[in-house]
Every structure is written in C-alpha cells, then in structure tokens.
PDB file of C-alpha atoms in Angstrom:
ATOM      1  CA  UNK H   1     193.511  36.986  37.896  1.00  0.00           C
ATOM      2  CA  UNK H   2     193.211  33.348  39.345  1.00  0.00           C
ATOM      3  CA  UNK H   3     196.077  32.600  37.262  1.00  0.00           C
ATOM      4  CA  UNK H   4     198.652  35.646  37.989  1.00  0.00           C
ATOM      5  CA  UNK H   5     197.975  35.801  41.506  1.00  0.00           C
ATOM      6  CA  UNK H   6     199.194  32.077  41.669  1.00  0.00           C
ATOM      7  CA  UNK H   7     202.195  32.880  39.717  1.00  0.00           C
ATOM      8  CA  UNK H   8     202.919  35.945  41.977  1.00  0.00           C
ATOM      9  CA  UNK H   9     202.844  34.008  45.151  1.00  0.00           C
ATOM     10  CA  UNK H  10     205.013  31.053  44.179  1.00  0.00           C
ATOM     11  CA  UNK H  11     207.789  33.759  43.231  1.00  0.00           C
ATOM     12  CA  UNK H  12     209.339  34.763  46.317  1.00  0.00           C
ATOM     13  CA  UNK H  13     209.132  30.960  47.937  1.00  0.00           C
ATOM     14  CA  UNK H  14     211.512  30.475  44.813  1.00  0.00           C
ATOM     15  CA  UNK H  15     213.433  33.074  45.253  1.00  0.00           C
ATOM     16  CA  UNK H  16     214.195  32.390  48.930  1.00  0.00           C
ATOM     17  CA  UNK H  17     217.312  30.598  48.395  1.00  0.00           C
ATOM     18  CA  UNK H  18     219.208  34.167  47.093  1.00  0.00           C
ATOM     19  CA  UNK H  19     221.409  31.728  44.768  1.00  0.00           C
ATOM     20  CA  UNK H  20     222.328  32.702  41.289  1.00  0.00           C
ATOM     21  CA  UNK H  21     220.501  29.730  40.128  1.00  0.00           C
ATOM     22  CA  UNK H  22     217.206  29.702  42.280  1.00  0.00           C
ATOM     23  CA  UNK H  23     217.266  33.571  41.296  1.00  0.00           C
ATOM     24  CA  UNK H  24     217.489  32.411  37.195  1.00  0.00           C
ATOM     25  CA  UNK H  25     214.825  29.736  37.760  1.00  0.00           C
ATOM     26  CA  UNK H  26     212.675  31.833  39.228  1.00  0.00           C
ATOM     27  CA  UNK H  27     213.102  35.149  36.366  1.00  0.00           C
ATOM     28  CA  UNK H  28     212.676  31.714  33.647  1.00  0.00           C
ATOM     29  CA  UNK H  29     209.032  30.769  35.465  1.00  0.00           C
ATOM     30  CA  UNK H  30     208.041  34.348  35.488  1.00  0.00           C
ATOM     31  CA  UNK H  31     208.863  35.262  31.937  1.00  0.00           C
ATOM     32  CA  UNK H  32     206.893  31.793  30.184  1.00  0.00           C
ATOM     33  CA  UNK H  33     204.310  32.520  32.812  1.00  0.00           C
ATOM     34  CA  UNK H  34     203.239  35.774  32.153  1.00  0.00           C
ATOM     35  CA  UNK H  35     203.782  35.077  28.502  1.00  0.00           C
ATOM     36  CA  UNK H  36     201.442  32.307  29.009  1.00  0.00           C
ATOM     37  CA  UNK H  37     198.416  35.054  30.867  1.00  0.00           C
ATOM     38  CA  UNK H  38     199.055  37.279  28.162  1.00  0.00           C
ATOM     39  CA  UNK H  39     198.239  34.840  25.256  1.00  0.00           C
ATOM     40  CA  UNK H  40     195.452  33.618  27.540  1.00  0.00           C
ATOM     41  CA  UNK H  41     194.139  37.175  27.425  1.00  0.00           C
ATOM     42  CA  UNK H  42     194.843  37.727  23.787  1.00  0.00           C
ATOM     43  CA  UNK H  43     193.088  34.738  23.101  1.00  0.00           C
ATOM     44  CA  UNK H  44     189.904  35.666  25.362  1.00  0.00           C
ATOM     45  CA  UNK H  45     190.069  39.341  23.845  1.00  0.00           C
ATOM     46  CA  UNK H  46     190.563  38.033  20.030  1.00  0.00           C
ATOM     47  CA  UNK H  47     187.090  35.458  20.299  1.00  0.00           C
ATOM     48  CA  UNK H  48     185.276  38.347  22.000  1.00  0.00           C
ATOM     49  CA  UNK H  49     186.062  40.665  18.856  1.00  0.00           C
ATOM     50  CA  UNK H  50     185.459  38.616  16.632  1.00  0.00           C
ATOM     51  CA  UNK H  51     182.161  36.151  18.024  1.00  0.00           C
ATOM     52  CA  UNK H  52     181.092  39.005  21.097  1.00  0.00           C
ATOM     53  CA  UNK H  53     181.530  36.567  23.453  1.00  0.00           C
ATOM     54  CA  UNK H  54     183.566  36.065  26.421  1.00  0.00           C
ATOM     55  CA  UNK H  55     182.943  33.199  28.277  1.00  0.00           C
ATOM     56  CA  UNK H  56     185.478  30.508  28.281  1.00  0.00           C
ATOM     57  CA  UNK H  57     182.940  27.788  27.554  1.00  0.00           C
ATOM     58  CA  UNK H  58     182.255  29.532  24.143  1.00  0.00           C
ATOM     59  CA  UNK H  59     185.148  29.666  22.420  1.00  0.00           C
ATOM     60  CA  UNK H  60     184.585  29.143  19.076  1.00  0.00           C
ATOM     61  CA  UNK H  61     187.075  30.648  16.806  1.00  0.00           C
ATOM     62  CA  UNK H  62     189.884  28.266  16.028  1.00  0.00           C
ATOM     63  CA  UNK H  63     192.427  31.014  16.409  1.00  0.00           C
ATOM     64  CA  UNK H  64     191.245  31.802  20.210  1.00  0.00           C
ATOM     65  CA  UNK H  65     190.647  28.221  21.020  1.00  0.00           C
ATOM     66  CA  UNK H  66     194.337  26.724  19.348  1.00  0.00           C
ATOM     67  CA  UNK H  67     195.861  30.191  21.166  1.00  0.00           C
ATOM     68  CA  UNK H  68     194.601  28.649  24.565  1.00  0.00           C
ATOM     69  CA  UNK H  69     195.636  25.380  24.142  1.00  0.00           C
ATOM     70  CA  UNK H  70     199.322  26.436  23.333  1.00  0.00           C
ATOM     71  CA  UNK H  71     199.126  29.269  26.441  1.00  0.00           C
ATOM     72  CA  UNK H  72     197.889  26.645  28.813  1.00  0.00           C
ATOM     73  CA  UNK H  73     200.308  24.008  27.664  1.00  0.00           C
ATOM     74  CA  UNK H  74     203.280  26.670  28.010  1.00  0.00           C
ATOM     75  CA  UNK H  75     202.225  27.338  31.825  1.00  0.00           C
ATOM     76  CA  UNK H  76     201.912  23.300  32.423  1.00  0.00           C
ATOM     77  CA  UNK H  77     205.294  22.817  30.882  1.00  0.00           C
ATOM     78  CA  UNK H  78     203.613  20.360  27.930  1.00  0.00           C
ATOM     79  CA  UNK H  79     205.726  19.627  24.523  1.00  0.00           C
ATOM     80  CA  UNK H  80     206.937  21.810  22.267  1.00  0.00           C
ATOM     81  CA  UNK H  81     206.675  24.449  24.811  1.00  0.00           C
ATOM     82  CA  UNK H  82     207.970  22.677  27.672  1.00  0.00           C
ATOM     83  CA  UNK H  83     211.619  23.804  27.514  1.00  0.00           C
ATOM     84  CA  UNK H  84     211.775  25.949  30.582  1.00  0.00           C
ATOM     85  CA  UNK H  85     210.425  23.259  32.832  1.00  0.00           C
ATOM     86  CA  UNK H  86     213.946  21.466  33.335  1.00  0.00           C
ATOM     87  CA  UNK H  87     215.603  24.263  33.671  1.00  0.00           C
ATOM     88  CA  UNK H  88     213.603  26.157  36.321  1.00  0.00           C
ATOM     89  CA  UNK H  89     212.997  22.662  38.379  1.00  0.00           C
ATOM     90  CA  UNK H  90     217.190  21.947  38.318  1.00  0.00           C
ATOM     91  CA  UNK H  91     217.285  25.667  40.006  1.00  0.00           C
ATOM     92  CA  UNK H  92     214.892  24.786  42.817  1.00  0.00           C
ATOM     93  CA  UNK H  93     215.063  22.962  46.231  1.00  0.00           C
ATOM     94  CA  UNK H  94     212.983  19.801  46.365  1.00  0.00           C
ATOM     95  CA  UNK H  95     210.519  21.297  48.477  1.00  0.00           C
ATOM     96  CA  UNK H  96     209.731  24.381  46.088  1.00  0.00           C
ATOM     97  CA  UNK H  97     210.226  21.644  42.648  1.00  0.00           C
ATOM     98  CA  UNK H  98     207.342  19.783  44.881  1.00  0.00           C
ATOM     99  CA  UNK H  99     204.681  22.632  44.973  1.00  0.00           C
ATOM    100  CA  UNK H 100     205.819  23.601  41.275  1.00  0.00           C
ATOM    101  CA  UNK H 101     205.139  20.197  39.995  1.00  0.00           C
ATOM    102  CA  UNK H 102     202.018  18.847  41.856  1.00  0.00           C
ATOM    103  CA  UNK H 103     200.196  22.456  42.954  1.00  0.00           C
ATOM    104  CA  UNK H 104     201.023  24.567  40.191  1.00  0.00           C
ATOM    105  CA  UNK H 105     199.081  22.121  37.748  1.00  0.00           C
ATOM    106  CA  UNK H 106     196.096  22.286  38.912  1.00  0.00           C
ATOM    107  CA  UNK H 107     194.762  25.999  38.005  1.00  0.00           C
ATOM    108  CA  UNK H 108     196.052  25.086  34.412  1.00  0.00           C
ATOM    109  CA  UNK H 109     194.608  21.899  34.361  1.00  0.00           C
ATOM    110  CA  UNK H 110     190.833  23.155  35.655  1.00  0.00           C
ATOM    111  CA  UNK H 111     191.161  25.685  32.668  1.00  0.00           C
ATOM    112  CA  UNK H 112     192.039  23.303  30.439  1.00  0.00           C
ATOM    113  CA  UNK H 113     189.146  20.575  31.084  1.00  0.00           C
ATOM    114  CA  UNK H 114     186.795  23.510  30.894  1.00  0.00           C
ATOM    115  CA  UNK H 115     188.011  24.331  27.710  1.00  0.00           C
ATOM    116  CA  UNK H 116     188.429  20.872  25.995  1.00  0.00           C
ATOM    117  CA  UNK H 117     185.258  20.554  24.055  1.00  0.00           C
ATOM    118  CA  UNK H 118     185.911  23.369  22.075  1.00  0.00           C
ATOM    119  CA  UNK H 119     189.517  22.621  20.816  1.00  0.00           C
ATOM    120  CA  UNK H 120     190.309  20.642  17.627  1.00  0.00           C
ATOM    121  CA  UNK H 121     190.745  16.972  18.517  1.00  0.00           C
ATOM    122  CA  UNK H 122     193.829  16.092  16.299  1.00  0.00           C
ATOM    123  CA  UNK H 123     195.452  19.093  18.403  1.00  0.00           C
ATOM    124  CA  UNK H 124     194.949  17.545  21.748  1.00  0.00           C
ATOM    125  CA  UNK H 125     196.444  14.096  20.710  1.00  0.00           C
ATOM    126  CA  UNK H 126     199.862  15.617  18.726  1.00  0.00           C
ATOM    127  CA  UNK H 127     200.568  17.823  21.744  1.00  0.00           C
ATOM    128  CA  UNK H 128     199.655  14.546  24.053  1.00  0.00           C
ATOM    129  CA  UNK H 129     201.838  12.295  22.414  1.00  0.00           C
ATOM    130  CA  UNK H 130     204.899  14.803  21.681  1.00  0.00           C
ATOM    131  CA  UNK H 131     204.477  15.343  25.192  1.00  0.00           C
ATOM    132  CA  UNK H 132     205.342  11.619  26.009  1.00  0.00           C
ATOM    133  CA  UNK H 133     208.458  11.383  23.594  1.00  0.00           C
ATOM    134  CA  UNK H 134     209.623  14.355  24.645  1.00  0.00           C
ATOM    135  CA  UNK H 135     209.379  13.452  28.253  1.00  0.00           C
ATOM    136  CA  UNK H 136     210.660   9.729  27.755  1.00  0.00           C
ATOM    137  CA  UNK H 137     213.257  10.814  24.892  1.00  0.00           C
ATOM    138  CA  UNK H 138     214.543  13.776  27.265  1.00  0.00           C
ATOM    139  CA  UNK H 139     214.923  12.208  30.913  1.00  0.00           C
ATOM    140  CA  UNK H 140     217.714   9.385  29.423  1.00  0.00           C
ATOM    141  CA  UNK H 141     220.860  11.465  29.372  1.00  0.00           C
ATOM    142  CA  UNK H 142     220.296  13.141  32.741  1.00  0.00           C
ATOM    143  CA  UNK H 143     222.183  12.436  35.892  1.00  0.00           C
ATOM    144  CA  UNK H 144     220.399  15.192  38.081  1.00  0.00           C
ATOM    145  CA  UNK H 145     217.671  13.651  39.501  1.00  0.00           C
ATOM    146  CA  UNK H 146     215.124  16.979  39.499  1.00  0.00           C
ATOM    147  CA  UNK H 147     215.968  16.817  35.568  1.00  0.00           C
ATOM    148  CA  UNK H 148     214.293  13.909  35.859  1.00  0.00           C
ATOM    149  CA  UNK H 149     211.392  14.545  37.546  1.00  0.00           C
ATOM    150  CA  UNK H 150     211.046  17.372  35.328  1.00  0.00           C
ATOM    151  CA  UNK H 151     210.811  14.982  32.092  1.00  0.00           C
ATOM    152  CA  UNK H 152     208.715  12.736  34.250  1.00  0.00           C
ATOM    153  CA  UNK H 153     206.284  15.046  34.441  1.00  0.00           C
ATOM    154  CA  UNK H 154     206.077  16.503  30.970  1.00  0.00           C
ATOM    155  CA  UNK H 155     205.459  12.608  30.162  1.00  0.00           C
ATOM    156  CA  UNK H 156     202.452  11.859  33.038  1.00  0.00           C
ATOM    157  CA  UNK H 157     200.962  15.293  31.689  1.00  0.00           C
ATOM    158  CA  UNK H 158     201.095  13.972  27.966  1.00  0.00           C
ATOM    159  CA  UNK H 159     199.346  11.152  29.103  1.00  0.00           C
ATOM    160  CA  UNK H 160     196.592  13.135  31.052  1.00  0.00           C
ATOM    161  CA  UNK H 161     196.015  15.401  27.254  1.00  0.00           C
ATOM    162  CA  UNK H 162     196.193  12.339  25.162  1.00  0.00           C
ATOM    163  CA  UNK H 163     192.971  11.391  26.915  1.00  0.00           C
ATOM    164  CA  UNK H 164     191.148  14.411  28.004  1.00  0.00           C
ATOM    165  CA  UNK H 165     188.978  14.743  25.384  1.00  0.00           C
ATOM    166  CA  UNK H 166     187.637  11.611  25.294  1.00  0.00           C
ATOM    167  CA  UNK H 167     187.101  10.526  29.385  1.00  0.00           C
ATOM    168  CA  UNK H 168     188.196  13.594  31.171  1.00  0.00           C
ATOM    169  CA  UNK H 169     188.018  11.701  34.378  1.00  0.00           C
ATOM    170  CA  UNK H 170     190.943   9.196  33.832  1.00  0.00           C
ATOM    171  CA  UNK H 171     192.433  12.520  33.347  1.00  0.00           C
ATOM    172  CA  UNK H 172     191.694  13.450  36.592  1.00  0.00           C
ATOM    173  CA  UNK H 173     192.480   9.751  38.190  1.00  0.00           C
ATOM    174  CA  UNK H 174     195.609  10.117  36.256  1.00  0.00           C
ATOM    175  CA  UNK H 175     196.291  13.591  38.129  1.00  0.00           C
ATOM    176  CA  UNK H 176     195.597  12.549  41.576  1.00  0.00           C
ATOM    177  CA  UNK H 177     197.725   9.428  41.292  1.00  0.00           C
ATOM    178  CA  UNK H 178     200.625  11.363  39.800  1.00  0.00           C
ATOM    179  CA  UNK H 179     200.521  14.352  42.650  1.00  0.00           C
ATOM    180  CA  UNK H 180     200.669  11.273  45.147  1.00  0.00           C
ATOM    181  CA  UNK H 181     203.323   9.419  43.727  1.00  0.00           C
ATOM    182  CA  UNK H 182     204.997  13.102  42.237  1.00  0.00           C
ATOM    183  CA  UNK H 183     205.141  14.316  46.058  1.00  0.00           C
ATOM    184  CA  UNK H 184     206.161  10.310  47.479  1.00  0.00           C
ATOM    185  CA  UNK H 185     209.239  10.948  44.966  1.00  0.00           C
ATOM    186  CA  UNK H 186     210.353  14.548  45.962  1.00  0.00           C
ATOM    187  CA  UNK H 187     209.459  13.878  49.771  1.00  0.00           C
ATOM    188  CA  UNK H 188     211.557  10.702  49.406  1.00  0.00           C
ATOM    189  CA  UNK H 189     214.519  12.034  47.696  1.00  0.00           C
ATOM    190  CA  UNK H 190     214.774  15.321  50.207  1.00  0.00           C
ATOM    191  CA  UNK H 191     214.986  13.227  53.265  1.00  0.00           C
ATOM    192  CA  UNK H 192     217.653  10.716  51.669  1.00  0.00           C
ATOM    193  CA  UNK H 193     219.667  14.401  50.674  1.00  0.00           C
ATOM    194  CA  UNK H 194     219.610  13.554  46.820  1.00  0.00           C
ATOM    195  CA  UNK H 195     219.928  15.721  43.840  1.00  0.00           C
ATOM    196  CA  UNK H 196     222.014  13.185  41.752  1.00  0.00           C
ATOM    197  CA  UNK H 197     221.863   9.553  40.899  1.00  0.00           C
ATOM    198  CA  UNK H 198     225.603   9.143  42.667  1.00  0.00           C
ATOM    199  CA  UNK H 199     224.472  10.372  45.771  1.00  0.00           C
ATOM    200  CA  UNK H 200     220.929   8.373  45.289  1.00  0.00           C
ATOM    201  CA  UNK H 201     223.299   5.111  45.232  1.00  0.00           C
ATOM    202  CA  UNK H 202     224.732   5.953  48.641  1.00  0.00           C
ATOM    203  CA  UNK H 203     221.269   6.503  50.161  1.00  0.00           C
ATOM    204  CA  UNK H 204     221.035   2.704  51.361  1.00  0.00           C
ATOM    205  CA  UNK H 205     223.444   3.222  53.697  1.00  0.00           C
ATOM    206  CA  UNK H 206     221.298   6.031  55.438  1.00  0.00           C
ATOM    207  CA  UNK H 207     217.961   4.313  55.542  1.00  0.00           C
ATOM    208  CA  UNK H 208     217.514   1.025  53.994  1.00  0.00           C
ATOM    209  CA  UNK H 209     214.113   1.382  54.636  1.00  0.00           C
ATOM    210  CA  UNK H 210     213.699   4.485  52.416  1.00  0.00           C
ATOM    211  CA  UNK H 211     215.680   3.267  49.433  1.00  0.00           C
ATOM    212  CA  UNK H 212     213.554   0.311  48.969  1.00  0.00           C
ATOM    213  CA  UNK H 213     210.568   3.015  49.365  1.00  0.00           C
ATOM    214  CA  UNK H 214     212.326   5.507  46.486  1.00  0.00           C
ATOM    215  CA  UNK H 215     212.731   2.627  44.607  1.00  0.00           C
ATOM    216  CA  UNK H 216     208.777   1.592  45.309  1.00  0.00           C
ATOM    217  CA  UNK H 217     207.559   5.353  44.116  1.00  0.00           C
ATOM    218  CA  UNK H 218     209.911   4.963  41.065  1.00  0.00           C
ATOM    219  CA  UNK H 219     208.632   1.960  39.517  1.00  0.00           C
ATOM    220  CA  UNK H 220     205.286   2.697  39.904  1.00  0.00           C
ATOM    221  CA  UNK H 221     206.009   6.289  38.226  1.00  0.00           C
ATOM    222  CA  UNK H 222     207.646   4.394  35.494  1.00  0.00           C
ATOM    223  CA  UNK H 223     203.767   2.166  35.335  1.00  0.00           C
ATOM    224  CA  UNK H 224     205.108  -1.289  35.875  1.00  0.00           C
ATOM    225  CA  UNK H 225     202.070  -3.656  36.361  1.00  0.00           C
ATOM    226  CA  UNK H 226     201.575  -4.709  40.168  1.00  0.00           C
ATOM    227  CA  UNK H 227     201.831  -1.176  41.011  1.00  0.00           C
ATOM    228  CA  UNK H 228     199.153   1.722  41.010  1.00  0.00           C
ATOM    229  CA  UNK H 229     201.421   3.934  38.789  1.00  0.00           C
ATOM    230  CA  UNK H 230     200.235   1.105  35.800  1.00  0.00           C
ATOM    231  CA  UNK H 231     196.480   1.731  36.145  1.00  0.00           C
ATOM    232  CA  UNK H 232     195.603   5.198  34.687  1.00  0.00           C
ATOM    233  CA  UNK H 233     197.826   3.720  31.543  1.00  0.00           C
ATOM    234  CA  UNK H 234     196.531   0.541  31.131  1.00  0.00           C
ATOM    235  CA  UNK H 235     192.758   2.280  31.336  1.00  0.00           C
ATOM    236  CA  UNK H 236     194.305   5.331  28.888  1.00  0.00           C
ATOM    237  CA  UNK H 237     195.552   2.553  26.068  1.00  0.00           C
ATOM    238  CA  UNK H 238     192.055   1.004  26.339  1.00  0.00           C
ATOM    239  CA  UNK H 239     189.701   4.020  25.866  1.00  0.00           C
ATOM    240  CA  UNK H 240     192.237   5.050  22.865  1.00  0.00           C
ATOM    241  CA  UNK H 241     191.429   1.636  20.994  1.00  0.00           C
ATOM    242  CA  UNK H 242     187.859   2.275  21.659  1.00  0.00           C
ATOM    243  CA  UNK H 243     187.516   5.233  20.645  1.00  0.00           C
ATOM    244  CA  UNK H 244     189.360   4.066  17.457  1.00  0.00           C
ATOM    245  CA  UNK H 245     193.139   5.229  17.765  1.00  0.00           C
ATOM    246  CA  UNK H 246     195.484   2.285  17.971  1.00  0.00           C
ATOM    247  CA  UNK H 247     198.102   4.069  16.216  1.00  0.00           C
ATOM    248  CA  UNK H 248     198.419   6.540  18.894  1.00  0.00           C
ATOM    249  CA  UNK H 249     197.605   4.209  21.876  1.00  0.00           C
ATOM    250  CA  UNK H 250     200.707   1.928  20.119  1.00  0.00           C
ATOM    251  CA  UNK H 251     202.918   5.498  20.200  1.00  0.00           C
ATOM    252  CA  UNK H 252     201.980   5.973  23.644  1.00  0.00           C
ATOM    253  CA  UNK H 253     202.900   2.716  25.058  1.00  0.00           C
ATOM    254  CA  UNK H 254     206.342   2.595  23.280  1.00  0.00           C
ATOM    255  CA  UNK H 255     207.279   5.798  24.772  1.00  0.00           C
ATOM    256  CA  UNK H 256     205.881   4.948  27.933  1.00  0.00           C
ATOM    257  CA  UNK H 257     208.951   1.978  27.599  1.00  0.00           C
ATOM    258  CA  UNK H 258     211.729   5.195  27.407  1.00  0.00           C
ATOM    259  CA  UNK H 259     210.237   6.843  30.227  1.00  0.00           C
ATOM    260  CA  UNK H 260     210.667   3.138  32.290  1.00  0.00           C
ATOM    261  CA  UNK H 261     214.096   2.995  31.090  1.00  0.00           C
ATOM    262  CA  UNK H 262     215.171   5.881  32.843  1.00  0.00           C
ATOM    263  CA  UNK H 263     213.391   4.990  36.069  1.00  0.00           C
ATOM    264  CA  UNK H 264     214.771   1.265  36.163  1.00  0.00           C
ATOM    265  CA  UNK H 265     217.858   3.053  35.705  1.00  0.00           C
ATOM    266  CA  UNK H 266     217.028   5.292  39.231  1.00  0.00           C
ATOM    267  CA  UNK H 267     215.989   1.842  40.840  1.00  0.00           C
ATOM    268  CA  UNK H 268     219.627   0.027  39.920  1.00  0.00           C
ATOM    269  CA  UNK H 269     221.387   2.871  41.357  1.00  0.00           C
ATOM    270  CA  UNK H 270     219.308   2.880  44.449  1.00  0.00           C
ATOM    271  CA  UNK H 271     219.025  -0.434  45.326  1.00  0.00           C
ATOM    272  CA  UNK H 272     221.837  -2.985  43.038  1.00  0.00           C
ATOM    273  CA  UNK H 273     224.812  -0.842  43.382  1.00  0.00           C
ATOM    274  CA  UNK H 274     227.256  -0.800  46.265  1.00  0.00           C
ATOM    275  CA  UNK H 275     228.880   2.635  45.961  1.00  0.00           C
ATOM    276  CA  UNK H 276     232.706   2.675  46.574  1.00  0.00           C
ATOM    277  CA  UNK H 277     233.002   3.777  49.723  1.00  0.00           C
ATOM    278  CA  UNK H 278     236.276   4.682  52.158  1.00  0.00           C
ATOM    279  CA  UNK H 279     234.308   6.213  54.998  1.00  0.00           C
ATOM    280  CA  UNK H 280     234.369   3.636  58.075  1.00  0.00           C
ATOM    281  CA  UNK H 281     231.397   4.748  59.663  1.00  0.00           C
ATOM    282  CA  UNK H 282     228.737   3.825  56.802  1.00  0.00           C
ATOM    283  CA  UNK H 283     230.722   0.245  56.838  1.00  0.00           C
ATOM    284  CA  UNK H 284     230.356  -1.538  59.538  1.00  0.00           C
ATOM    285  CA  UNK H 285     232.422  -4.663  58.077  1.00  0.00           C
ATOM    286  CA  UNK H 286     235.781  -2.064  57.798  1.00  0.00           C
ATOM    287  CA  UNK H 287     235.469  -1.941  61.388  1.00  0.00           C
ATOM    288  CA  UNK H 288     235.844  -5.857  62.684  1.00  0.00           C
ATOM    289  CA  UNK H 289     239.676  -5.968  62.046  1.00  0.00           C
ATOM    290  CA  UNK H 290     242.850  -7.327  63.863  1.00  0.00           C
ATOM    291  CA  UNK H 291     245.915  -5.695  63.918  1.00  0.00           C
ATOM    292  CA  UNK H 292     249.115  -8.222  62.121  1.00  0.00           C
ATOM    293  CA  UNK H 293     252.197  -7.098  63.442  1.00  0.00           C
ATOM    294  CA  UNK H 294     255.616  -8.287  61.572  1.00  0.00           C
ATOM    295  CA  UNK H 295     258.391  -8.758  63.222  1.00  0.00           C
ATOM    296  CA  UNK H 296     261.435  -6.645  62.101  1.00  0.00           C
TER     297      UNK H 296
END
C-alpha cells in the first residue's frame, strides 16, 4: 500500500506540465510501476501458498524471493529492467527528475535491505554489476543531460546492490552521498537552464561561480579521488576483496572508468570550452571597439 500510494502521488506532479512528453513519461512510470506492485504481490501471495507464511522477512522459496528481487529492481530502474528509466527522466522537468531519482528510491530500497538475507547471493552481484555496465556503457552516446543522470543513477544503484549483502551500511552511506550529490547535480543544472551539454557549455557565461560548482558535483559523481563521490567506492572495492570477489570488485572498477568518461566529458564542456558566441551582451570584449572610417 506503502508502495502504490507513493506511485499515485508522484503522478500528477509529473503530469503537470500537460506536454505530450511529460504526459508519455508519466503513463511509462505508471505501467513498470504497477507491474512492479503486482509481481511484489504475486511474489508475497506465491511464498504464502506454498510455505504459509507472509512476512517479508521469511521468504524462503526461491521463486518468491528471485520474483522480489526482479520487482524491486524494475521499480528502482536497476539492469536488465532498467529501460524505462531514461525515457521517463528525458520527459520530466529537473525538479520532478529530482524527486524521481533521489525520493522515489528510498521505499524500494528499505524493501530491499529487508529482504536481502533471503535472496541468492550470485543474484545480487550479476544484477549489481550489469547494473554498472549498463549505466557506464549507456550514458556515452547521450547529449541530453537528464539521459545522463538517468544512466548515472542506474550505475550508483549497481554499486549500492553489488554490496548490500555483504555491509548493508556502505549501502546506505553510498545512498545518502548519492541523494546529496544526485540533488547538487539537478539543483545545479536547473538554475544554469540546462537540458543539453551545448547549452551546459554556455553556462559560464551566466554564473562562473556555478559552472565551476556543476563541474565540482560532476567529478565527484564520476568518484575521482579528492572528492567524497570516491569514498563509498573505494570502501565497496575493499569489502569485495575481503569477502573474496576480486573478479567482480576488478569488473566494478573498470566500469566505474566508463561512467567517469562521460562525466569528464560534462566537465570539458562546462568549464574548457568557449562556446561560439555572436550575442554582444555575454561578451564583454565585443563591446571595447573603435569605429575605422575609410575615406571614399
């Protein structure tokens, strides 16, 4: 109930634009989230047939508990079911992409710790690491920048799986720091007016100040060292080893380098490229000129 009521009331904030495409994101999030409740409910109904129990904690038939998994990683947006994200984030303003990327989560996500212990490991860590290729494999050939953020997030939310069966609270450090740097990002880009990575590159122009911020929030989403975006991966990549998975701690990390890609990519137009530019009032230099007259 949780769960549907949530869905219900993000609906009509998504709506609210009465634009073909805001309308088509929003019927997209419905129909995978109500698909999503029903498995969810299947899932609950099929373990209580079969074991006679219904509390979430006891799942124990790996039908109800792999059913679960899949519904809850279809209403986070996780790999392979994550193909709707994208498209209902590109549909969105930045404000409603904000709430569906960092508030929408969390429901999901307090589901899914509870039901961790039950599911089968292997499952957890192919879902987690699809996640992050799909998210740093996806995000390269985009130019719209909530297509992005979309990817962005299906990668950070790999991440968060990859570990949550083994130290469920990086998960939840990992969480916190991405809804901070998630909502720096979206807050960042609405203010500057961008939705694509050519109007991103005129945003110095505006507000220094804010592009070297954007481009501040973007690095340390992409996890480059000095910066706290770095820390929930460089603790994730440990507890893998230790818990005796280098092969998938080495996957991570390499797709973790795709994801960066894209974002250094962000940064260069933001901060290293003067945009052509014929306006005179966002060039100050265009103005300090003296008129040559020829004689005739």
């Amino acid at each position: 109930m949780g769960l549907e009521i949530n869905t219900l009331a993000i609906i009509p904030i998504m709506a609210q634009q009465h634009h073909p495409r805001a309308i088509e994101a929003t019927t997209k999030y419905f129909l995978t989230q109500a698909t999503a409740a029903a498995m969810i409910l299947f899932a609950s109904t099929t373990n209580a047939w079969l074991m006679g129990e219904w509390e979430i904690h006891q799942l124990s038939h790996p039908l109800a508990t792999t059913t679960v998994m899949l519904a809850l990683a279809l209403k986070l947006g996780l790999a392979p079911v994550h193909f709707w994200l994208p498209e209902v984030l590109q549909g969105l303003e930045l404000t409603t992409g904000l709430i569906l990327s960092t508030w929408q989560k969390l429901a999901p996500f307090a589901l899914m710790i509870q039901v961790t212990p039950t599911i089968n490991s292997p499952l957890l860590v192919a879902i987690g690491l699809l996640s992050t290729l799909v998210g740093g494999w996806g995000g390269l050939n985009q130019t719209q920048l909530r297509k992005i953020l979309a990817y962005s997030s299906i990668a950070h939310l790999g991440w968060m799986v990859l570990i949550l069966q083994f130290a469920p609270s990086l998960t939840l450090l990992s969480l916190s720091l991405y809804i901070i740097m998630t909502s720096s990002a979206f807050l960042t880009l609405k203010t500057n007016n961008a939705l694509t990575i050519n109007t991103l590159a005129t945003s110095w122009t505006k507000s220094p100040t804010l592009a070297a911020l954007a481009a501040l929030v973007l690095l340390s989403l992409g996890g480059l060292p000095p910066l706290s975006g770095f820390m929930p991966k460089w603790l994730i990549l440990q507890e893998l080893t230790k818990q005796g998975l280098p092969l998938s701690a080495t996957l991570a990390a390499m797709t973790a380098l795709l994801s960066l890609y894209f974002y250094l990519r962000l940064c260069y137009a933001l901060t290293l490229t003067i945009y052509p530019n014929t306006l005179t009032a966002t060039a100050p230099w265009r103005l300090n000129f003296t008129m040559i007259t020829l004689p005739l």
